[in-house]
Tab-separated table of C-alpha atoms and ligand atoms in Angstrom:
chain	number	residue	atom	x	y	z
A	1	UNK	CA	-48.935	85.201	2.295
A	2	UNK	CA	-46.719	82.138	0.975
A	3	UNK	CA	-43.775	82.278	3.132
A	4	UNK	CA	-44.011	78.657	4.191
A	5	UNK	CA	-41.676	77.991	0.230
A	6	UNK	CA	-38.999	76.737	2.245
A	7	UNK	CA	-35.255	77.141	0.435
A	8	UNK	CA	-33.073	74.811	0.193
A	9	UNK	CA	-29.939	76.871	0.989
A	10	UNK	CA	-29.824	80.052	3.045
A	11	UNK	CA	-29.111	82.489	1.610
A	12	UNK	CA	-26.045	85.394	3.026
A	13	UNK	CA	-25.086	86.708	-0.811
A	14	UNK	CA	-27.868	89.943	0.333
A	15	UNK	CA	-25.691	91.028	3.654
A	16	UNK	CA	-22.960	92.222	0.975
A	17	UNK	CA	-20.188	93.947	2.306
A	18	UNK	CA	-21.538	93.582	5.886
A	19	UNK	CA	-20.511	89.382	6.151
A	20	UNK	CA	-19.378	89.323	8.307
A	21	UNK	CA	-20.564	84.962	9.467
A	22	UNK	CA	-20.156	83.796	12.071
A	23	UNK	CA	-21.035	79.708	12.110
A	24	UNK	CA	-23.705	79.558	15.673
A	25	UNK	CA	-21.336	77.048	17.917
A	26	UNK	CA	-24.452	75.667	19.755
A	27	UNK	CA	-24.804	71.591	19.826
A	28	UNK	CA	-27.532	69.588	19.438
A	29	UNK	CA	-29.396	66.026	19.713
A	30	UNK	CA	-30.598	66.368	16.143
A	31	UNK	CA	-27.733	65.539	13.642
A	32	UNK	CA	-30.253	67.586	10.365
A	33	UNK	CA	-29.918	70.984	12.430
A	34	UNK	CA	-30.064	73.217	9.760
A	35	UNK	CA	-27.169	75.913	10.701
A	36	UNK	CA	-26.878	78.887	9.049
A	37	UNK	CA	-24.687	82.294	9.958
A	38	UNK	CA	-27.651	84.639	9.946
A	39	UNK	CA	-25.019	87.809	11.936
A	40	UNK	CA	-24.225	90.746	9.817
A	41	UNK	CA	-21.653	93.401	10.293
A	42	UNK	CA	-22.220	95.980	13.841
A	43	UNK	CA	-23.894	99.826	11.450
A	44	UNK	CA	-27.000	101.166	13.268
A	45	UNK	CA	-29.528	102.110	12.151
A	46	UNK	CA	-30.968	98.507	11.696
A	47	UNK	CA	-34.356	96.982	11.722
A	48	UNK	CA	-35.035	93.322	11.190
A	49	UNK	CA	-38.503	92.474	11.377
A	50	UNK	CA	-40.553	88.585	11.121
A	51	UNK	CA	-41.206	87.128	7.870
A	52	UNK	CA	-41.823	88.640	4.832
A	53	UNK	CA	-42.323	91.463	6.085
A	54	UNK	CA	-40.805	93.592	4.047
A	55	UNK	CA	-44.153	96.781	3.873
A	56	UNK	CA	-42.547	97.332	6.975
A	57	UNK	CA	-39.274	97.265	7.286
A	58	UNK	CA	-39.229	99.106	4.581
A	59	UNK	CA	-42.231	101.664	6.289
A	60	UNK	CA	-39.673	101.100	9.681
A	61	UNK	CA	-35.848	102.630	7.550
A	62	UNK	CA	-37.537	105.644	6.496
A	63	UNK	CA	-38.709	106.912	9.531
A	64	UNK	CA	-34.232	105.627	10.577
A	65	UNK	CA	-32.508	106.945	7.392
A	66	UNK	CA	-34.416	110.487	8.493
A	67	UNK	CA	-32.720	110.735	12.285
A	68	UNK	CA	-36.328	109.409	14.146
A	69	UNK	CA	-35.862	106.675	16.554
A	70	UNK	CA	-36.048	103.653	16.612
A	71	UNK	CA	-39.914	103.796	18.313
A	72	UNK	CA	-41.095	105.714	15.882
A	73	UNK	CA	-39.380	103.037	13.666
A	74	UNK	CA	-40.663	100.549	14.898
A	75	UNK	CA	-44.459	101.870	15.330
A	76	UNK	CA	-44.379	102.742	12.047
A	77	UNK	CA	-43.624	99.834	10.687
A	78	UNK	CA	-45.935	97.671	12.321
A	79	UNK	CA	-48.610	100.048	10.996
A	80	UNK	CA	-48.110	99.117	7.250
A	81	UNK	CA	-49.638	95.411	7.979
A	82	UNK	CA	-52.025	96.213	10.811
A	83	UNK	CA	-53.027	98.167	8.375
A	84	UNK	CA	-52.552	95.845	5.092
A	85	UNK	CA	-56.469	93.002	4.452
A	86	UNK	CA	-53.891	90.679	2.107
A	87	UNK	CA	-52.730	90.016	5.550
A	88	UNK	CA	-54.888	87.955	7.602
A	89	UNK	CA	-52.563	87.678	10.267
A	90	UNK	CA	-52.128	90.958	11.504
A	91	UNK	CA	-54.643	94.254	12.560
A	92	UNK	CA	-57.504	94.455	9.851
A	93	UNK	CA	-58.283	91.273	7.835
A	94	UNK	CA	-56.960	89.328	9.990
A	95	UNK	CA	-57.935	85.706	10.800
A	96	UNK	CA	-61.114	85.572	13.617
A	97	UNK	CA	-61.324	83.558	16.452
A	98	UNK	CA	-63.640	80.738	15.931
A	99	UNK	CA	-66.389	82.278	17.305
A	100	UNK	CA	-66.064	84.366	13.712
A	101	UNK	CA	-64.662	87.684	15.952
A	102	UNK	CA	-61.246	89.603	15.478
A	103	UNK	CA	-58.830	90.226	18.779
A	104	UNK	CA	-55.750	91.982	17.816
A	105	UNK	CA	-53.015	92.066	20.677
A	106	UNK	CA	-49.803	93.966	19.958
A	107	UNK	CA	-46.878	94.926	22.607
A	108	UNK	CA	-44.526	98.341	22.088
A	109	UNK	CA	-41.101	98.242	24.160
A	110	UNK	CA	-39.319	101.650	24.503
A	111	UNK	CA	-34.801	102.798	25.065
A	112	UNK	CA	-36.116	103.486	29.187
A	113	UNK	CA	-37.612	100.320	29.345
A	114	UNK	CA	-41.286	101.938	29.190
A	115	UNK	CA	-44.222	98.810	27.320
A	116	UNK	CA	-47.055	99.106	26.144
A	117	UNK	CA	-49.707	97.100	25.177
A	118	UNK	CA	-53.279	95.594	24.272
A	119	UNK	CA	-55.042	92.928	24.626
A	120	UNK	CA	-57.694	90.468	22.935
A	121	UNK	CA	-59.017	94.437	21.741
A	122	UNK	CA	-61.427	94.192	19.377
A	123	UNK	CA	-62.389	97.652	16.327
A	124	UNK	CA	-59.332	99.198	15.984
A	125	UNK	CA	-56.742	99.113	13.000
A	126	UNK	CA	-53.630	100.059	14.970
A	127	UNK	CA	-53.600	98.119	18.073
A	128	UNK	CA	-49.590	98.916	18.245
A	129	UNK	CA	-50.593	102.421	18.099
A	130	UNK	CA	-53.186	101.959	21.108
A	131	UNK	CA	-49.683	100.001	22.602
A	132	UNK	CA	-48.116	103.533	22.731
A	133	UNK	CA	-50.422	105.653	24.019
A	134	UNK	CA	-50.976	102.712	26.515
A	135	UNK	CA	-47.812	103.406	27.259
A	136	UNK	CA	-47.459	106.939	27.339
A	137	UNK	CA	-50.703	108.306	28.084
A	138	UNK	CA	-50.836	105.812	30.861
A	139	UNK	CA	-49.848	104.770	34.018
A	140	UNK	CA	-51.417	100.818	33.253
A	141	UNK	CA	-49.290	98.896	30.478
A	142	UNK	CA	-51.897	96.480	29.399
A	143	UNK	CA	-55.926	97.163	28.984
A	144	UNK	CA	-57.600	93.704	27.783
A	145	UNK	CA	-60.946	93.837	25.806
A	146	UNK	CA	-62.950	96.260	25.708
A	147	UNK	CA	-61.655	98.973	27.914
A	148	UNK	CA	-58.700	98.456	25.929
A	149	UNK	CA	-61.227	99.584	22.974
A	150	UNK	CA	-62.579	102.358	24.817
A	151	UNK	CA	-59.875	103.618	25.036
A	152	UNK	CA	-58.508	103.504	22.355
A	153	UNK	CA	-62.206	105.656	21.153
A	154	UNK	CA	-60.964	107.917	23.799
A	155	UNK	CA	-57.664	108.603	22.611
A	156	UNK	CA	-59.565	109.603	18.924
A	157	UNK	CA	-58.774	106.013	17.242
A	158	UNK	CA	-62.082	105.030	15.135
A	159	UNK	CA	-64.243	101.878	15.667
A	160	UNK	CA	-63.413	99.739	12.506
A	161	UNK	CA	-64.853	96.941	11.241
A	162	UNK	CA	-62.133	94.031	11.615
A	163	UNK	CA	-63.743	91.325	9.746
A	164	UNK	CA	-63.310	91.132	5.799
A	165	UNK	CA	-65.381	89.240	3.703
A	166	UNK	CA	-62.511	87.164	3.132
A	167	UNK	CA	-61.183	86.156	6.737
A	168	UNK	CA	-64.333	86.073	6.929
A	169	UNK	CA	-65.231	83.541	3.756
A	170	UNK	CA	-61.964	81.477	5.384
A	171	UNK	CA	-63.095	81.262	8.486
A	172	UNK	CA	-66.899	79.861	7.374
A	173	UNK	CA	-64.593	76.972	5.767
A	174	UNK	CA	-63.235	76.511	8.584
A	175	UNK	CA	-65.977	75.906	10.404
A	176	UNK	CA	-67.053	73.311	8.934
A	177	UNK	CA	-64.424	71.590	8.472
A	178	UNK	CA	-63.413	71.356	11.955
A	179	UNK	CA	-66.694	70.634	13.285
A	180	UNK	CA	-66.156	73.839	15.506
A	181	UNK	CA	-62.452	73.077	17.695
A	182	UNK	CA	-60.155	75.453	17.526
A	183	UNK	CA	-56.829	73.847	16.402
A	184	UNK	CA	-52.807	73.850	16.219
A	185	UNK	CA	-51.942	74.271	12.902
A	186	UNK	CA	-47.838	74.929	12.094
A	187	UNK	CA	-49.732	77.502	9.216
A	188	UNK	CA	-52.698	79.727	11.331
A	189	UNK	CA	-49.877	82.064	12.677
A	190	UNK	CA	-47.560	84.607	10.929
A	191	UNK	CA	-47.165	87.697	13.324
A	192	UNK	CA	-45.699	90.461	12.855
A	193	UNK	CA	-42.361	91.414	15.713
A	194	UNK	CA	-40.256	93.939	15.123
A	195	UNK	CA	-37.341	95.462	16.613
A	196	UNK	CA	-35.088	98.451	15.534
A	197	UNK	CA	-31.854	100.896	16.118
A	198	UNK	CA	-31.681	104.296	15.712
A	199	UNK	CA	-29.182	106.925	14.432
A	200	UNK	CA	-28.748	107.818	18.882
A	201	UNK	CA	-27.984	103.439	18.754
A	202	UNK	CA	-30.990	103.361	21.272
A	203	UNK	CA	-33.151	100.028	20.299
A	204	UNK	CA	-36.573	99.385	20.488
A	205	UNK	CA	-39.422	96.543	19.379
A	206	UNK	CA	-43.113	96.620	18.663
A	207	UNK	CA	-45.459	92.873	17.887
A	208	UNK	CA	-48.817	93.085	16.555
A	209	UNK	CA	-51.399	90.382	15.061
A	210	UNK	CA	-54.654	88.487	15.025
A	211	UNK	CA	-52.540	85.484	16.738
A	212	UNK	CA	-53.540	82.114	15.965
A	213	UNK	CA	-56.436	81.180	13.267
A	214	UNK	CA	-59.961	80.855	14.808
A	215	UNK	CA	-58.374	80.184	18.338
A	216	UNK	CA	-60.612	80.214	21.693
A	217	UNK	CA	-62.838	83.284	22.601
A	218	UNK	CA	-60.380	85.364	25.097
A	219	UNK	CA	-57.009	83.218	23.889
A	220	UNK	CA	-54.804	86.333	24.521
A	221	UNK	CA	-50.416	84.714	22.521
A	222	UNK	CA	-47.117	85.834	23.764
A	223	UNK	CA	-46.775	88.434	20.812
A	224	UNK	CA	-48.785	91.378	23.829
A	225	UNK	CA	-46.938	90.151	26.624
A	226	UNK	CA	-43.943	91.403	27.323
A	227	UNK	CA	-40.625	89.106	28.237
A	228	UNK	CA	-42.384	86.580	25.068
A	229	UNK	CA	-43.509	88.148	22.007
A	230	UNK	CA	-41.489	90.764	23.238
A	231	UNK	CA	-37.670	93.051	24.836
A	232	UNK	CA	-35.697	95.280	25.533
A	233	UNK	CA	-32.839	96.178	27.865
A	234	UNK	CA	-31.225	99.960	25.546
A	235	UNK	CA	-28.347	98.104	26.834
A	236	UNK	CA	-28.304	94.945	25.230
A	237	UNK	CA	-30.039	94.094	22.687
A	238	UNK	CA	-34.026	93.386	21.478
A	239	UNK	CA	-36.125	89.957	21.145
A	240	UNK	CA	-38.874	88.866	19.322
A	241	UNK	CA	-40.854	85.850	18.976
A	242	UNK	CA	-43.769	84.276	16.069
A	243	UNK	CA	-45.506	80.805	16.559
A	244	UNK	CA	-47.576	78.983	19.377
A	245	UNK	CA	-47.199	81.544	21.866
A	246	UNK	CA	-48.387	79.285	24.118
A	247	UNK	CA	-44.780	77.656	24.225
A	248	UNK	CA	-43.167	81.106	23.942
A	249	UNK	CA	-45.254	81.866	26.896
A	250	UNK	CA	-44.107	78.657	28.770
A	251	UNK	CA	-40.267	80.122	28.758
A	252	UNK	CA	-40.909	83.070	28.183
A	253	UNK	CA	-38.880	82.997	25.806
A	254	UNK	CA	-38.282	86.905	25.006
A	255	UNK	CA	-36.430	87.807	27.855
A	256	UNK	CA	-34.741	84.614	27.856
A	257	UNK	CA	-32.297	85.030	24.260
A	258	UNK	CA	-32.398	88.811	25.849
A	259	UNK	CA	-30.768	87.453	28.815
A	260	UNK	CA	-28.467	84.883	27.234
A	261	UNK	CA	-27.068	88.120	24.930
A	262	UNK	CA	-26.375	90.272	27.648
A	263	UNK	CA	-23.866	87.144	29.185
A	264	UNK	CA	-22.116	86.852	26.216
A	265	UNK	CA	-24.047	84.549	23.670
A	266	UNK	CA	-24.145	86.113	20.273
A	267	UNK	CA	-27.806	87.288	18.507
A	268	UNK	CA	-27.629	83.695	16.653
A	269	UNK	CA	-27.324	81.634	19.863
A	270	UNK	CA	-29.959	82.893	21.400
A	271	UNK	CA	-32.335	82.677	19.315
A	272	UNK	CA	-30.723	78.652	18.775
A	273	UNK	CA	-30.916	78.084	22.421
A	274	UNK	CA	-34.284	79.512	23.269
A	275	UNK	CA	-36.313	77.092	20.145
A	276	UNK	CA	-34.045	74.702	22.009
A	277	UNK	CA	-35.673	74.814	24.992
A	278	UNK	CA	-38.951	74.774	23.767
A	279	UNK	CA	-37.757	71.537	22.355
A	280	UNK	CA	-36.638	69.205	25.771
A	281	UNK	CA	-39.213	70.952	27.478
A	282	UNK	CA	-41.446	70.268	24.535
A	283	UNK	CA	-42.256	66.618	22.887
A	284	UNK	CA	-45.237	67.764	20.432
A	285	UNK	CA	-42.764	70.473	18.919
A	286	UNK	CA	-42.803	68.503	15.255
A	287	UNK	CA	-46.398	70.702	15.638
A	288	UNK	CA	-45.823	73.460	15.252
A	289	UNK	CA	-44.286	76.685	14.735
A	290	UNK	CA	-41.692	78.863	16.542
A	291	UNK	CA	-39.694	81.354	15.241
A	292	UNK	CA	-37.524	83.971	17.122
A	293	UNK	CA	-35.719	87.386	15.614
A	294	UNK	CA	-33.032	88.935	18.102
A	295	UNK	CA	-30.376	91.389	17.676
A	296	UNK	CA	-28.130	93.090	20.111
A	297	UNK	CA	-27.196	96.439	20.403
A	298	UNK	CA	-24.471	96.284	18.301
A	299	UNK	CA	-26.808	95.469	15.180
A	300	UNK	CA	-25.857	92.134	14.695
A	301	UNK	CA	-28.248	90.051	14.421
A	302	UNK	CA	-29.893	86.088	14.693
A	303	UNK	CA	-33.082	84.190	14.027
A	304	UNK	CA	-33.996	80.567	14.686
A	305	UNK	CA	-36.905	78.264	14.128
A	306	UNK	CA	-38.493	74.708	14.706
A	307	UNK	CA	-39.230	74.823	11.091
A	308	UNK	CA	-38.236	75.664	8.256
A	309	UNK	CA	-39.415	77.995	6.295
A	310	UNK	CA	-39.007	81.595	9.066
A	311	UNK	CA	-37.005	83.988	8.223
A	312	UNK	CA	-36.708	87.698	8.297
A	313	UNK	CA	-37.061	91.356	6.783
A	314	UNK	CA	-33.855	93.597	7.606
A	315	UNK	CA	-32.851	96.533	6.218
A	316	UNK	CA	-30.007	97.977	6.876
A	317	UNK	CA	-27.187	100.511	4.488
A	318	UNK	CA	-30.425	100.986	3.297
A	319	UNK	CA	-30.930	98.108	1.523
A	320	UNK	CA	-33.358	95.690	2.370
A	321	UNK	CA	-32.615	91.676	2.643
A	322	UNK	CA	-34.629	88.726	3.245
A	323	UNK	CA	-32.679	86.767	5.205
A	324	UNK	CA	-33.942	83.136	6.219
A	325	UNK	CA	-33.890	80.721	9.536
A	326	UNK	CA	-31.911	78.424	10.765
A	327	UNK	CA	-34.313	75.797	11.853
A	328	UNK	CA	-34.119	72.882	14.615
A	329	UNK	CA	-35.900	70.864	12.330
A	330	UNK	CA	-35.064	71.229	7.498
A	331	UNK	CA	-37.557	70.259	6.018
A	332	UNK	CA	-36.845	67.459	4.729
B	401	LIG	N1	-47.205	83.596	18.369
B	401	LIG	C1	-48.387	84.313	18.226
B	401	LIG	C2	-49.775	83.957	19.076
B	401	LIG	O1	-49.383	83.263	19.455
B	401	LIG	C3	-48.874	83.873	17.161
B	401	LIG	C4	-48.559	84.063	15.552
B	401	LIG	O2	-47.125	84.574	15.443
B	401	LIG	O3	-49.095	84.505	14.602
B	401	LIG	O4	-51.219	85.212	19.169
């Protein structure tokens, strides 16, 4: 997927009538930091997703506009990407770890604060739906590896090979070049994190990924970890993350953003602060990417990232829009 094109200016025109622009007011030591207004009119239902996952927000919107629940919307949206073999960052077709095994992480969280997740799960195309089963059918919240796979099969999910020929070829090429080391850079990721508010005004979220490409076997990132890749509080809003999971985990990014919104920050301001926590604690920040998306209970959203090139797909009032995120390091 070509999501790395940095467009010089953010466009908010797609927001149409919904725009009540509000420029984020955080100050920063980085004078070149790019600010982008990304706060829309408070209209629900709404769904937002990381990156240009337009097929996912469309599927989620179809659920919401029929009066469906936010939890169904985010699950259906994520499933679209998990099934898309051309998407090498999620589900079937996802890039494998450095040993050539595709291992998936996913989670889901509902309006009541219930959460379910699977990590390092192989051979199952729809980890988001397995995560939902963990949430609804077990006394636990997180299943890992073989246990998660076994549970999925017991729940009626079919085992399937996830490594496609294209992903295998790319991995074989990587192996020659990288001497079998895991590499962390800003290109080898792209999780889908989704947030939705339904007609009743309730919020839910989900996040699903194959993780960093060519990661070490057994590595688990932020995406399925509550508070890091995703957090929902139905009295405040929700947040989700993409990018270098280790950094999101260390700062408990999504939880931080929701708590900042609870204290009165806008979703945009909260995402910016989430990024700044990482930047201020890791001098290496120029070498990786993290992007956040937040949605408050009023239906206002925000997004922010370390490097330019990130953006979000939004569906609201029957209309789909791509919103480019502001970034801490603008592309020069
Ligand atoms: N956050 C994911 C992880 O660290 C990577 C991604 O965004 O694709 O596993």
